[in-house]
Amino acid sequence: MPPASVQVAAASRTKVPIYALGLGSVQAYNTVTIRSRVDGEVQTVAFQEGQMVKAGDLLVQIDPRPFQAMLDQALAKKAQDEAQLANARADLARYTELATRSFASRQQLDTQQATVNQLSAQIQGDQAQIDNARTQLGYTTIRSPIAGRTGLRLVDQGNIVRATDTGGIVTVAQIEPISVLYALPEQSLAAVQKAQAAGPVTVWAIGQDGKTVLGQGTLTLINNEIDQASGTIKLKASFENKDQALWPGQFVTVRTLLETLDALTVPADAVQRTQQGLAVYVVTANDTVEFRSVKVGPITQGLAVLEDGVSEGERIVTAGQYRLQPGAKVHVATDRPPQEAAADGTTKARSLAKD
């Protein structure tokens, strides 16, 4: 019988990243609903729907004239009281001088002093009225408190807005940076905590096709409790999102890097399932094969980590195993490094990982 043709890959030490996968949704880093704090007519809408705005940019101008009039009135009232205070202080100085020569009674002096004190307090109240009027006038100019993207405009120019309105005028969502809230099984908590203790934990947001990387970010939060209903722990990651590939409300798969192993690996296709456990075909020096039980660790990205049973450099059969028996003579068709052969083992890796 001619030798069976097989493909092999050498067991080699490789940097193997270990990931945890979870489903999540994208959230704006900050969201602000812009509301009016005073009643008045909307004179100007200074933004376009969907526009990127900076912190401090003008969004809406409310008619300031009633509030300017209140401020002018408060300023006039203070000026009037200051004039009265100046006169009262002049009278107090006269009474003080007359009292030294017994031409004014103590009662007159005390009464005038009380008048001065009263007017001084009144001016402090006037200043408070001025400050309040300026504050109300300032509320007529509505600026964005954060940098972000505006949403749908809920109020048009010419409408009357009120401080009691609950709907708001527009929402501003900060999407640079942006957050992703996702969940992992509670069994992953210890590994995530260990990774976070070692330094910043890198995460990737993957699109719904399972392949497209939408962004790379950093884990920022491990929630302080496990959801008992689902047996999961919630986590939050932050992404710079300069290209705006992530959008609030979007569903993504989040890949969290737990650790990177320096381990002996073979393509996942090489691992066979038997009644006695997992095994591989090893090609010996005389081009025969032996069936060897192995202890398999994590399987990721088409690579299987071998914890025991195989030595570095040994040739492992990756294709053609169904024609083999222990001791059979083989013809090696291709020698491939595990990184190249791993691409063919992705489907099988997932099956083994589930078990």
Coordinates of C-alpha atoms in Angstrom, one line a residue:
M1 CA 0.0 0.0 0.0
P2 CA 1.5 3.4 -0.9
P3 CA 2.1 5.9 1.9
A4 CA -0.8 8.2 2.7
S5 CA -0.3 11.8 1.8
V6 CA -0.7 14.1 4.7
Q7 CA -0.1 17.7 5.6
V8 CA 1.8 18.6 8.7
A9 CA 2.8 21.5 10.8
A10 CA 5.6 21.7 13.4
A11 CA 4.6 22.3 17.0
S12 CA 6.2 25.6 17.9
R13 CA 6.1 28.2 20.6
T14 CA 3.9 31.0 19.8
K15 CA 2.4 34.1 21.4
V16 CA -1.2 33.2 21.9
P17 CA -3.7 35.9 22.9
I18 CA -6.5 34.8 25.1
Y19 CA -9.8 36.6 24.7
A20 CA -13.2 36.8 26.3
L21 CA -16.1 37.6 23.9
G22 CA -19.2 39.4 25.0
L23 CA -22.2 41.2 23.4
G24 CA -22.7 44.9 24.0
S25 CA -24.2 48.1 22.8
V26 CA -22.6 51.4 22.0
Q27 CA -23.5 54.4 24.2
A28 CA -22.6 58.1 23.9
Y29 CA -19.8 59.1 26.3
N30 CA -22.1 61.9 27.5
T31 CA -25.6 62.9 26.5
V32 CA -27.1 66.3 27.3
T33 CA -30.7 67.3 26.7
I34 CA -30.7 71.0 26.0
R35 CA -33.6 72.8 27.8
S36 CA -34.5 76.4 28.4
R37 CA -34.2 77.7 31.9
V38 CA -36.4 80.8 31.1
D39 CA -39.6 81.5 29.3
G40 CA -39.4 83.3 26.0
E41 CA -39.5 83.3 22.2
V42 CA -36.9 81.4 20.3
Q43 CA -35.2 84.1 18.1
T44 CA -32.4 82.1 16.6
V45 CA -31.6 78.4 16.1
A46 CA -27.8 78.4 15.5
F47 CA -27.2 74.8 14.7
Q48 CA -28.1 72.2 12.0
E49 CA -29.5 68.8 12.9
G50 CA -26.7 66.3 13.1
Q51 CA -24.0 69.0 13.3
M52 CA -20.8 68.5 15.3
V53 CA -20.6 71.3 17.9
K54 CA -17.9 72.3 20.3
A55 CA -18.3 73.1 24.0
G56 CA -19.5 76.7 24.2
D57 CA -20.9 76.9 20.7
L58 CA -24.2 78.9 20.4
L59 CA -27.2 76.7 20.0
V60 CA -30.3 78.8 20.6
Q61 CA -31.0 82.5 21.3
I62 CA -34.1 83.4 23.3
D63 CA -35.5 86.9 23.1
P64 CA -33.4 88.7 25.7
R65 CA -35.4 92.0 25.8
P66 CA -37.6 91.3 28.8
F67 CA -34.7 90.1 30.8
Q68 CA -32.5 93.1 29.8
A69 CA -35.3 95.4 31.0
M70 CA -35.3 93.6 34.3
L71 CA -31.6 94.1 34.6
D72 CA -31.8 97.8 33.7
Q73 CA -34.5 98.3 36.3
A74 CA -32.4 96.6 39.0
L75 CA -29.4 98.7 38.1
A76 CA -31.5 101.9 38.3
K77 CA -32.9 100.9 41.7
K78 CA -29.4 100.3 43.0
A79 CA -28.3 103.7 41.7
Q80 CA -31.3 105.4 43.4
D81 CA -30.5 103.7 46.7
E82 CA -26.8 104.6 46.5
A83 CA -27.8 108.2 46.1
Q84 CA -30.0 108.1 49.2
L85 CA -27.2 106.3 51.1
A86 CA -24.7 109.0 50.1
N87 CA -27.1 111.7 51.4
A88 CA -27.8 109.7 54.6
R89 CA -24.1 109.3 55.3
A90 CA -23.6 113.1 54.8
D91 CA -26.5 113.7 57.3
L92 CA -24.9 111.3 59.7
A93 CA -21.6 113.1 59.5
R94 CA -23.4 116.4 60.3
Y95 CA -25.3 114.9 63.3
T96 CA -22.1 113.4 64.6
E97 CA -20.4 116.8 64.5
L98 CA -23.4 118.6 66.1
A99 CA -23.6 115.9 68.8
T100 CA -20.0 116.7 69.9
R101 CA -21.2 120.2 70.6
S102 CA -24.5 119.1 72.2
F103 CA -26.5 120.6 69.3
A104 CA -28.0 117.2 68.3
S105 CA -29.5 114.6 70.5
R106 CA -28.2 111.0 70.9
Q107 CA -31.6 109.8 69.5
Q108 CA -31.2 111.8 66.3
L109 CA -27.7 110.4 65.9
D110 CA -28.8 106.8 66.4
T111 CA -31.8 107.2 64.1
Q112 CA -29.6 108.5 61.3
Q113 CA -27.1 105.7 61.8
A114 CA -30.0 103.2 61.5
T115 CA -31.0 104.9 58.2
V116 CA -27.5 104.5 56.9
N117 CA -27.4 100.8 57.9
Q118 CA -30.9 100.3 56.3
L119 CA -29.9 101.8 53.0
S120 CA -26.6 99.8 53.0
A121 CA -28.5 96.6 53.4
Q122 CA -31.0 97.7 50.7
I123 CA -28.1 98.2 48.3
Q124 CA -26.9 94.7 49.0
G125 CA -30.4 93.5 48.1
D126 CA -30.3 95.6 45.0
Q127 CA -27.0 93.9 44.0
A128 CA -28.6 90.5 44.5
Q129 CA -31.4 91.5 42.2
I130 CA -28.9 92.7 39.6
D131 CA -27.0 89.4 39.9
N132 CA -30.3 87.4 39.5
A133 CA -31.3 89.6 36.5
R134 CA -27.9 89.0 34.8
T135 CA -28.2 85.3 35.4
Q136 CA -31.7 85.2 33.9
L137 CA -30.4 87.3 30.9
G138 CA -27.6 84.8 30.5
Y139 CA -30.0 82.0 30.3
T140 CA -31.4 83.5 27.1
T141 CA -28.2 82.5 25.3
I142 CA -28.0 78.7 25.2
R143 CA -24.6 77.2 24.5
S144 CA -23.5 73.6 24.2
P145 CA -22.1 72.3 27.5
I146 CA -20.1 69.5 25.7
A147 CA -18.5 68.7 22.4
G148 CA -20.7 66.3 20.4
R149 CA -23.2 65.8 17.7
T150 CA -26.7 67.3 17.8
G151 CA -29.8 65.2 17.2
L152 CA -33.2 66.1 15.9
R153 CA -34.4 69.7 16.6
L154 CA -37.5 69.6 18.7
V155 CA -38.3 73.3 18.7
D156 CA -38.3 75.7 15.7
Q157 CA -37.5 79.4 15.5
G158 CA -40.4 81.6 16.6
N159 CA -41.9 79.1 19.1
I160 CA -42.3 79.9 22.8
V161 CA -40.3 77.8 25.2
R162 CA -40.8 77.5 28.9
A163 CA -38.6 76.5 31.7
T164 CA -41.2 73.8 32.7
D165 CA -41.0 72.1 29.3
T166 CA -39.8 68.5 29.6
G167 CA -39.1 67.7 26.0
G168 CA -36.1 70.0 25.5
I169 CA -34.9 71.7 22.4
V170 CA -32.2 69.2 21.2
T171 CA -29.9 66.5 22.5
V172 CA -26.1 66.6 22.2
A173 CA -24.3 63.3 22.2
Q174 CA -20.6 63.1 22.8
I175 CA -19.3 60.4 20.4
E176 CA -15.5 61.2 20.5
P177 CA -14.7 59.3 22.7
I178 CA -17.6 56.9 23.0
S179 CA -18.5 54.0 25.4
V180 CA -19.5 50.4 24.9
L181 CA -21.4 48.6 27.6
Y182 CA -21.2 44.8 27.4
A183 CA -21.5 41.6 29.5
L184 CA -19.3 38.6 30.1
P185 CA -20.1 35.4 32.0
E186 CA -19.4 35.6 35.7
Q187 CA -16.8 32.9 35.3
S188 CA -14.6 35.4 33.4
L189 CA -14.6 37.9 36.2
A190 CA -11.4 36.6 37.9
A191 CA -9.5 36.7 34.6
V192 CA -10.7 40.2 33.8
Q193 CA -9.7 41.4 37.3
K194 CA -6.3 39.8 37.0
A195 CA -5.8 41.4 33.6
Q196 CA -6.8 44.9 34.9
A197 CA -4.5 44.6 37.9
A198 CA -1.6 44.0 35.4
G199 CA -2.3 47.2 33.5
P200 CA -4.8 48.7 31.0
V201 CA -6.9 46.0 29.4
T202 CA -7.3 46.3 25.6
V203 CA -10.7 45.6 24.0
W204 CA -11.9 45.6 20.4
A205 CA -15.4 46.3 19.1
I206 CA -16.4 43.9 16.3
G207 CA -19.2 44.5 13.8
Q208 CA -22.2 42.2 13.4
D209 CA -20.4 40.3 10.6
G210 CA -18.0 39.0 13.3
K211 CA -15.0 40.1 11.3
T212 CA -14.9 43.9 11.0
V213 CA -12.9 45.7 13.7
L214 CA -14.8 48.9 14.4
G215 CA -12.4 50.2 17.0
Q216 CA -9.8 49.5 19.7
G217 CA -10.3 50.8 23.2
T218 CA -9.6 50.3 26.9
L219 CA -11.7 48.7 29.6
T220 CA -12.8 51.4 32.0
L221 CA -15.3 49.8 34.4
I222 CA -16.1 46.4 35.9
N223 CA -19.6 46.7 37.5
N224 CA -19.8 46.3 41.2
E225 CA -22.3 43.4 41.1
I226 CA -23.1 40.3 39.1
D227 CA -26.6 40.1 37.5
Q228 CA -28.1 37.1 39.2
A229 CA -30.8 36.7 36.6
S230 CA -28.4 36.2 33.7
G231 CA -25.2 35.2 35.6
T232 CA -23.2 37.9 33.8
I233 CA -21.0 40.8 34.9
K234 CA -21.4 44.2 33.1
L235 CA -18.3 46.0 31.8
K236 CA -17.7 49.3 30.1
A237 CA -15.0 50.2 27.6
S238 CA -14.0 53.6 26.1
F239 CA -13.0 54.1 22.5
E240 CA -11.5 57.2 20.9
N241 CA -13.8 56.7 17.8
K242 CA -12.0 59.3 15.7
D243 CA -13.5 57.7 12.5
Q244 CA -17.0 57.6 14.1
A245 CA -17.3 53.9 13.2
L246 CA -19.1 53.3 16.5
W247 CA -22.5 54.9 16.9
P248 CA -24.8 55.2 19.9
G249 CA -27.3 52.3 20.0
Q250 CA -25.2 50.0 17.8
F251 CA -24.9 46.4 18.8
V252 CA -21.3 45.0 18.7
T253 CA -19.3 42.0 19.9
V254 CA -16.5 43.1 22.3
R255 CA -13.3 41.1 22.4
T256 CA -11.4 41.5 25.7
L257 CA -7.7 40.6 25.9
L258 CA -7.2 38.6 29.1
E259 CA -3.6 37.5 28.7
T260 CA -1.0 36.5 26.1
L261 CA 0.5 33.1 26.5
D262 CA 3.9 32.0 25.3
A263 CA 2.9 28.4 24.6
L264 CA 3.4 25.4 22.4
T265 CA 0.8 25.4 19.7
V266 CA -0.5 23.5 16.7
P267 CA -3.3 24.2 14.3
A268 CA -6.6 23.3 15.8
D269 CA -7.2 20.9 12.8
A270 CA -4.5 18.7 14.1
V271 CA -6.5 17.8 17.3
Q272 CA -8.6 14.7 17.1
R273 CA -11.4 13.6 19.4
T274 CA -11.5 10.0 20.6
Q275 CA -13.3 8.1 23.3
Q276 CA -10.1 8.3 25.4
G277 CA -9.9 12.1 25.0
L278 CA -8.0 14.4 22.6
A279 CA -5.1 13.2 20.5
V280 CA -2.9 14.1 17.6
Y281 CA -1.0 12.1 14.9
V282 CA 2.8 12.7 15.3
V283 CA 5.0 12.0 12.3
T284 CA 8.2 10.2 13.4
A285 CA 11.7 10.4 12.0
N286 CA 11.1 7.4 9.6
D287 CA 7.8 9.0 8.3
T288 CA 5.5 6.8 10.2
V289 CA 2.8 8.1 12.5
E290 CA 1.9 7.5 16.1
F291 CA -1.4 8.4 17.8
R292 CA -0.6 10.4 20.9
S293 CA -2.9 11.6 23.6
V294 CA -2.4 15.3 24.4
K295 CA -3.6 17.8 27.0
V296 CA -5.2 20.8 25.2
G297 CA -5.4 24.2 26.7
P298 CA -7.1 27.3 25.2
I299 CA -8.1 27.3 21.5
T300 CA -8.1 30.7 19.9
Q301 CA -7.8 32.0 16.3
G302 CA -7.3 28.5 14.9
L303 CA -4.5 27.6 17.2
A304 CA -4.7 25.0 20.0
V305 CA -2.4 25.3 23.0
L306 CA -0.8 21.9 23.8
E307 CA 0.0 21.7 27.5
D308 CA 1.3 18.1 27.4
G309 CA 2.0 15.2 25.1
V310 CA 4.0 16.9 22.3
S311 CA 7.5 18.4 22.2
E312 CA 8.6 21.5 20.4
G313 CA 9.5 20.8 16.8
E314 CA 7.6 17.6 16.4
R315 CA 5.6 17.3 13.2
I316 CA 1.9 17.1 13.7
V317 CA -0.6 15.9 11.0
T318 CA -3.0 18.7 10.2
A319 CA -4.8 17.1 7.1
G320 CA -5.4 13.5 6.0
Q321 CA -5.9 12.0 9.4
Y322 CA -8.9 9.9 8.3
R323 CA -6.7 7.6 6.2
L324 CA -4.2 7.0 9.0
Q325 CA -3.7 4.2 11.5
P326 CA -1.0 4.1 14.2
G327 CA 2.3 3.0 12.6
A328 CA 1.2 3.8 9.1
K329 CA 3.7 5.1 6.6
V330 CA 3.0 8.6 5.3
H331 CA 4.2 11.0 2.7
V332 CA 4.5 14.6 3.9
A333 CA 2.9 16.8 1.3
T334 CA 3.5 20.1 2.9
D335 CA 5.3 21.3 6.0
R336 CA 3.5 24.4 7.3
P337 CA 4.2 26.6 10.3
P338 CA 1.2 26.6 12.7
Q339 CA 0.4 30.3 12.0
E340 CA -0.3 29.5 8.4
A341 CA -2.1 26.2 9.1
A342 CA -4.2 27.9 11.8
A343 CA -6.4 29.7 9.3
D344 CA -7.8 26.3 8.2
G345 CA -8.6 25.3 11.8
T346 CA -10.9 28.1 12.8
T347 CA -14.1 26.2 12.4
K348 CA -12.8 23.2 14.2
A349 CA -11.3 25.4 16.9
R350 CA -14.8 26.8 17.7
S351 CA -16.2 23.3 18.0
L352 CA -13.5 22.2 20.3
A353 CA -13.7 25.4 22.4
K354 CA -17.4 24.8 23.0
D355 CA -16.7 21.4 24.4

